Coordinates of C-alpha atoms in Angstrom, one line a residue:
M1 CA 84.8 35.4 175.0
D2 CA 86.1 37.5 172.2
R3 CA 89.3 39.3 173.0
I4 CA 87.9 42.8 172.6
D5 CA 85.0 41.8 175.0
L6 CA 87.7 40.8 177.5
F7 CA 89.2 44.2 177.2
R8 CA 85.8 45.9 177.7
T9 CA 85.1 43.8 180.7
F10 CA 88.4 44.5 182.3
A11 CA 88.1 48.3 181.6
R12 CA 84.6 48.3 183.2
V13 CA 86.0 46.6 186.4
V14 CA 88.7 49.2 186.6
E15 CA 86.2 52.1 186.2
C16 CA 83.8 50.6 188.7
A17 CA 86.5 49.4 191.2
S18 CA 84.3 46.4 191.8
F19 CA 83.4 43.1 190.1
T20 CA 79.9 43.3 191.3
R21 CA 79.2 46.9 190.1
A22 CA 80.9 46.1 186.8
A23 CA 78.7 43.0 186.4
D24 CA 75.6 45.1 187.1
T25 CA 76.4 47.7 184.5
L26 CA 77.3 45.0 181.9
G27 CA 74.3 42.9 182.6
M28 CA 76.5 39.8 183.2
P29 CA 76.9 37.4 186.2
R30 CA 79.6 38.5 188.6
S31 CA 81.3 35.1 188.1
S32 CA 81.5 35.7 184.4
V33 CA 83.2 39.0 184.9
S34 CA 85.7 37.5 187.3
A35 CA 86.4 34.6 185.0
S36 CA 87.0 37.1 182.1
V37 CA 89.6 39.0 184.1
I38 CA 91.3 35.8 185.1
E39 CA 91.4 34.7 181.5
L40 CA 92.8 38.0 180.4
E41 CA 95.5 37.9 183.0
A42 CA 96.5 34.4 181.8
R43 CA 96.7 35.7 178.2
V44 CA 98.9 38.7 179.0
G45 CA 101.0 36.9 181.6
A46 CA 100.6 39.6 184.3
R47 CA 98.5 40.3 187.3
L48 CA 96.3 43.2 186.3
L49 CA 94.2 43.8 189.5
H50 CA 94.6 44.1 193.2
R51 CA 91.7 42.4 194.8
T52 CA 90.5 43.1 198.4
T53 CA 87.2 42.6 200.2
R54 CA 86.4 46.3 199.8
K55 CA 87.9 47.4 196.5
V56 CA 89.4 46.3 193.3
S57 CA 92.2 48.5 191.8
P58 CA 94.7 48.1 188.9
T59 CA 98.2 47.0 189.6
Q60 CA 101.0 49.1 187.9
D61 CA 100.9 46.7 184.9
G62 CA 97.1 46.9 185.0
A63 CA 97.0 50.7 184.9
A64 CA 99.2 50.7 181.8
F65 CA 97.2 47.9 180.2
Y66 CA 93.9 49.8 181.0
E67 CA 95.1 52.8 179.0
R68 CA 96.1 50.6 176.1
C69 CA 92.7 48.8 176.3
L70 CA 90.8 52.2 176.0
R71 CA 92.7 53.0 172.8
L72 CA 92.1 49.6 171.3
I73 CA 88.4 49.6 172.2
A74 CA 88.0 53.1 170.7
D75 CA 89.8 51.9 167.5
V76 CA 87.5 48.9 167.2
E77 CA 84.4 50.9 167.7
D78 CA 85.7 53.4 165.1
A79 CA 86.2 50.7 162.6
E80 CA 82.8 49.1 163.3
S81 CA 81.0 52.4 162.8
L82 CA 83.1 53.7 159.9
F83 CA 80.4 53.1 157.2
R84 CA 77.4 53.3 159.4
Q85 CA 77.9 56.8 160.8
T86 CA 77.5 58.9 157.6
A87 CA 74.6 56.8 156.2
A88 CA 72.4 56.2 159.3
Q89 CA 70.6 58.6 161.5
P90 CA 71.9 58.4 165.1
S91 CA 69.6 56.3 167.2
G92 CA 69.1 54.9 170.7
K93 CA 69.0 56.6 174.2
L94 CA 71.4 59.1 175.6
R95 CA 71.7 59.6 179.4
I96 CA 72.8 63.2 180.2
D97 CA 73.5 64.7 183.5
V98 CA 73.6 68.6 183.8
P99 CA 73.5 71.2 186.5
G100 CA 69.9 71.9 187.7
R101 CA 69.3 75.4 186.4
I102 CA 71.0 74.9 183.1
G103 CA 68.9 71.8 182.5
R104 CA 65.6 73.5 183.4
L105 CA 66.2 77.0 181.9
I106 CA 68.3 76.2 178.8
I107 CA 68.4 72.6 177.8
A108 CA 64.8 71.4 178.4
P109 CA 63.2 74.2 176.5
A110 CA 65.5 73.6 173.5
L111 CA 65.1 69.8 173.4
P112 CA 62.0 69.7 171.1
E113 CA 64.2 71.2 168.3
F114 CA 67.0 68.6 168.8
L115 CA 64.6 65.7 169.0
G116 CA 62.7 66.9 166.0
R117 CA 66.0 66.9 164.1
H118 CA 66.9 63.4 165.3
P119 CA 63.7 61.3 165.5
Q120 CA 65.4 58.1 166.4
L121 CA 67.1 59.5 169.5
D122 CA 65.7 59.5 173.0
I123 CA 67.1 61.6 175.9
E124 CA 67.2 60.8 179.6
L125 CA 67.9 64.2 181.1
R126 CA 69.1 64.2 184.7
V127 CA 69.5 67.4 186.6
T128 CA 71.9 67.4 189.6
D129 CA 74.6 69.5 191.0
R130 CA 76.6 66.6 192.6
A131 CA 79.5 64.7 191.2
V132 CA 78.3 61.7 189.1
N133 CA 80.1 58.4 188.4
L134 CA 79.4 58.0 184.7
V135 CA 80.1 54.3 184.6
E136 CA 78.4 53.2 187.8
E137 CA 75.3 55.3 187.0
S138 CA 75.2 54.5 183.2
V139 CA 75.5 58.1 182.2
D140 CA 76.8 58.9 178.7
C141 CA 78.0 62.5 179.5
V142 CA 77.9 65.2 182.1
L143 CA 78.1 68.9 181.9
R144 CA 80.1 70.5 184.7
V145 CA 80.7 74.1 185.7
G146 CA 83.9 75.0 187.6
P147 CA 87.3 73.4 188.1
L148 CA 87.6 69.7 187.3
G149 CA 89.3 66.9 189.3
D150 CA 91.5 64.3 187.7
S151 CA 88.7 61.9 186.7
G152 CA 90.3 60.2 183.7
L153 CA 87.4 61.3 181.5
I154 CA 87.5 63.0 178.2
A155 CA 86.9 66.7 178.7
R156 CA 85.4 68.9 176.0
K157 CA 85.6 72.6 177.0
I158 CA 82.5 74.5 176.0
G159 CA 83.7 77.9 177.2
D160 CA 84.0 80.2 180.2
L161 CA 80.8 81.2 182.0
P162 CA 80.7 84.9 183.0
L163 CA 79.7 85.8 186.6
I164 CA 78.2 89.0 187.8
N165 CA 77.5 90.6 191.2
V166 CA 73.8 91.4 191.9
A167 CA 71.5 92.5 194.7
S168 CA 67.8 93.4 195.0
P169 CA 66.7 97.0 194.9
G170 CA 65.3 96.6 198.4
Y171 CA 68.7 95.6 199.7
L172 CA 70.5 98.4 198.0
R173 CA 68.0 101.0 199.4
Q174 CA 68.8 99.7 202.9
F175 CA 72.6 99.2 202.7
G176 CA 73.6 101.4 199.7
V177 CA 75.3 100.5 196.5
P178 CA 78.8 99.0 196.8
G179 CA 81.2 100.6 194.3
T180 CA 84.5 98.8 194.9
P181 CA 85.6 95.8 197.0
D182 CA 86.6 98.3 199.7
D183 CA 82.9 98.8 200.3
L184 CA 82.2 95.2 201.0
A185 CA 82.9 95.4 204.7
A186 CA 79.7 97.3 205.2
H187 CA 77.6 94.8 203.3
L188 CA 76.0 91.4 203.7
A189 CA 76.2 88.4 201.3
V190 CA 74.1 85.3 200.9
N191 CA 76.8 82.7 201.5
Y192 CA 76.9 79.6 199.2
A193 CA 78.2 76.3 200.6
S194 CA 79.4 73.7 198.1
P195 CA 76.8 70.8 197.9
S196 CA 79.7 68.3 197.7
T197 CA 82.2 69.7 200.3
G198 CA 80.1 72.0 202.4
R199 CA 82.8 74.7 202.0
V200 CA 81.5 78.3 202.0
E201 CA 82.8 80.2 199.1
D202 CA 84.5 83.6 199.6
W203 CA 83.6 86.6 197.6
E204 CA 85.9 86.9 194.6
W205 CA 87.0 89.5 192.1
V206 CA 89.7 90.0 189.5
E207 CA 92.0 93.0 190.0
D208 CA 95.1 93.8 187.9
G209 CA 94.9 90.4 186.4
E210 CA 94.9 88.6 189.7
M211 CA 92.0 86.9 191.6
R212 CA 91.3 88.4 195.0
T213 CA 89.0 87.0 197.7
C214 CA 87.5 88.0 201.0
P215 CA 85.0 86.4 203.4
M216 CA 81.7 88.2 203.7
R217 CA 79.4 88.8 206.6
S218 CA 76.2 86.8 206.1
R219 CA 73.1 85.8 208.0
V220 CA 72.0 83.1 205.5
T221 CA 73.9 80.2 204.0
V222 CA 72.5 78.0 201.2
N223 CA 73.7 75.0 199.2
S224 CA 71.6 75.3 196.0
A225 CA 71.4 77.9 193.2
E226 CA 67.6 78.1 193.6
A227 CA 67.9 79.1 197.2
Y228 CA 70.8 81.4 196.5
I229 CA 68.8 83.4 194.0
A230 CA 65.6 83.4 196.1
C231 CA 67.5 84.8 199.2
C232 CA 69.0 87.5 197.0
L233 CA 65.5 88.4 195.7
A234 CA 64.3 88.6 199.3
G235 CA 66.9 91.3 200.0
L236 CA 69.1 89.1 202.2
G237 CA 72.4 90.1 200.6
L238 CA 74.7 90.3 197.6
I239 CA 75.4 87.2 195.4
Q240 CA 77.8 86.3 192.6
I241 CA 76.0 84.3 190.0
P242 CA 76.2 83.4 186.3
A243 CA 74.7 86.1 184.2
Y244 CA 72.3 83.8 182.3
D245 CA 70.9 82.6 185.7
V246 CA 69.4 85.9 186.6
R247 CA 68.7 87.4 183.2
R248 CA 65.0 87.6 183.6
H249 CA 65.3 89.1 187.0
L250 CA 67.6 91.8 185.7
D251 CA 65.3 92.5 182.8
A252 CA 62.3 92.8 185.2
G253 CA 64.2 95.1 187.6
E254 CA 64.0 92.6 190.4
L255 CA 67.8 92.4 190.7
V256 CA 70.5 95.0 189.9
E257 CA 74.1 94.4 188.9
V258 CA 76.7 96.0 191.1
M259 CA 80.5 96.4 190.9
P260 CA 80.6 95.5 187.2
D261 CA 84.3 96.3 187.1
H262 CA 85.1 93.8 189.9
R263 CA 83.6 90.6 188.7
A264 CA 84.7 87.1 189.7
Q265 CA 86.8 85.1 187.4
P266 CA 84.6 83.2 184.8
M267 CA 83.9 79.6 185.5
S268 CA 84.9 76.9 183.0
M269 CA 82.0 74.9 181.5
T270 CA 83.0 71.4 180.3
L271 CA 81.3 68.3 178.8
L272 CA 82.8 65.1 180.2
Y273 CA 82.4 61.6 178.8
P274 CA 84.1 58.2 179.1
H275 CA 86.9 57.4 176.6
R276 CA 85.2 54.3 175.3
Q277 CA 82.2 56.4 174.1
H278 CA 84.0 59.3 172.5
L279 CA 83.2 58.1 169.0
S280 CA 79.5 57.4 169.6
R281 CA 77.5 59.0 166.8
R282 CA 74.6 59.9 169.0
L283 CA 76.9 61.4 171.6
Q284 CA 78.8 63.4 169.0
V285 CA 75.7 65.0 167.5
F286 CA 74.3 65.8 171.0
A287 CA 77.6 67.3 172.1
D288 CA 77.8 69.5 168.9
W289 CA 74.2 70.7 169.4
L290 CA 74.8 71.4 173.1
E291 CA 77.9 73.4 172.5
I292 CA 76.1 75.7 170.0
L293 CA 73.1 76.0 172.3
L294 CA 75.2 76.9 175.4
K295 CA 77.4 79.4 173.5
R296 CA 74.3 81.1 172.2
E297 CA 72.2 81.1 175.4
I298 CA 74.7 81.3 178.2
L299 CA 78.2 82.4 177.1
S300 CA 76.9 85.4 175.2
A301 CA 74.9 86.6 178.2

């Protein structure tokens, strides 16, 4: 096997934490993947992986070697595509994972324009609100809203997503209009539980440059943006939501913004992708287009 292929195979094993999953994503027999790592360890003269029946993880030497491998792989891919990129149209398939409502409301309606501009590109658009393992699920990039964990992925910040406080007119007629956070004790909220952790989010607002929080009384708890908005429209309580998400409801008078001077802190919106793919021509043109789209349709809301 070519040396750079050995590097790619080793990197995939580290990312998948499994010889079997790495073999599946590479389309190789598991025995070939294992043999490649053994050959690489013999070449470098060091043990690169801890192997157990449950998991494979890099040794201290393996972790350092993995980081070097990523840079070498990227340099090779850069050299290979140096003359192709400017001359050729990007082609192939991109697998993208985005939050559900952004995918349905913003990205899907705009895709005809992007695909018309790049006729040799195909898009597999996945819409989920859960954490996605890019390598194991063969995803090229994911769009995430909110704080990021230490994933080892390349992060391209798109911007900060503004949040607003809203309620239905029916709710406000029944409970009154809150003017400041001091009024919240007399109000109900639709509680939102994180789909990944189940944790119920407190009500948030920024005051004097600091973020403040308080728990809210609630009779309904949901774990999806669709249900969150639906319950608010039904008059079940206040919610905090990205402005773009309820734009049409605000325009139609179905929802009303409240406490505009006490909004929650904006949420970071970030595009994540594996290091080895950061020079892909098709990924680059999609990321550039997506950033322009989101800044126009969401961040200006």
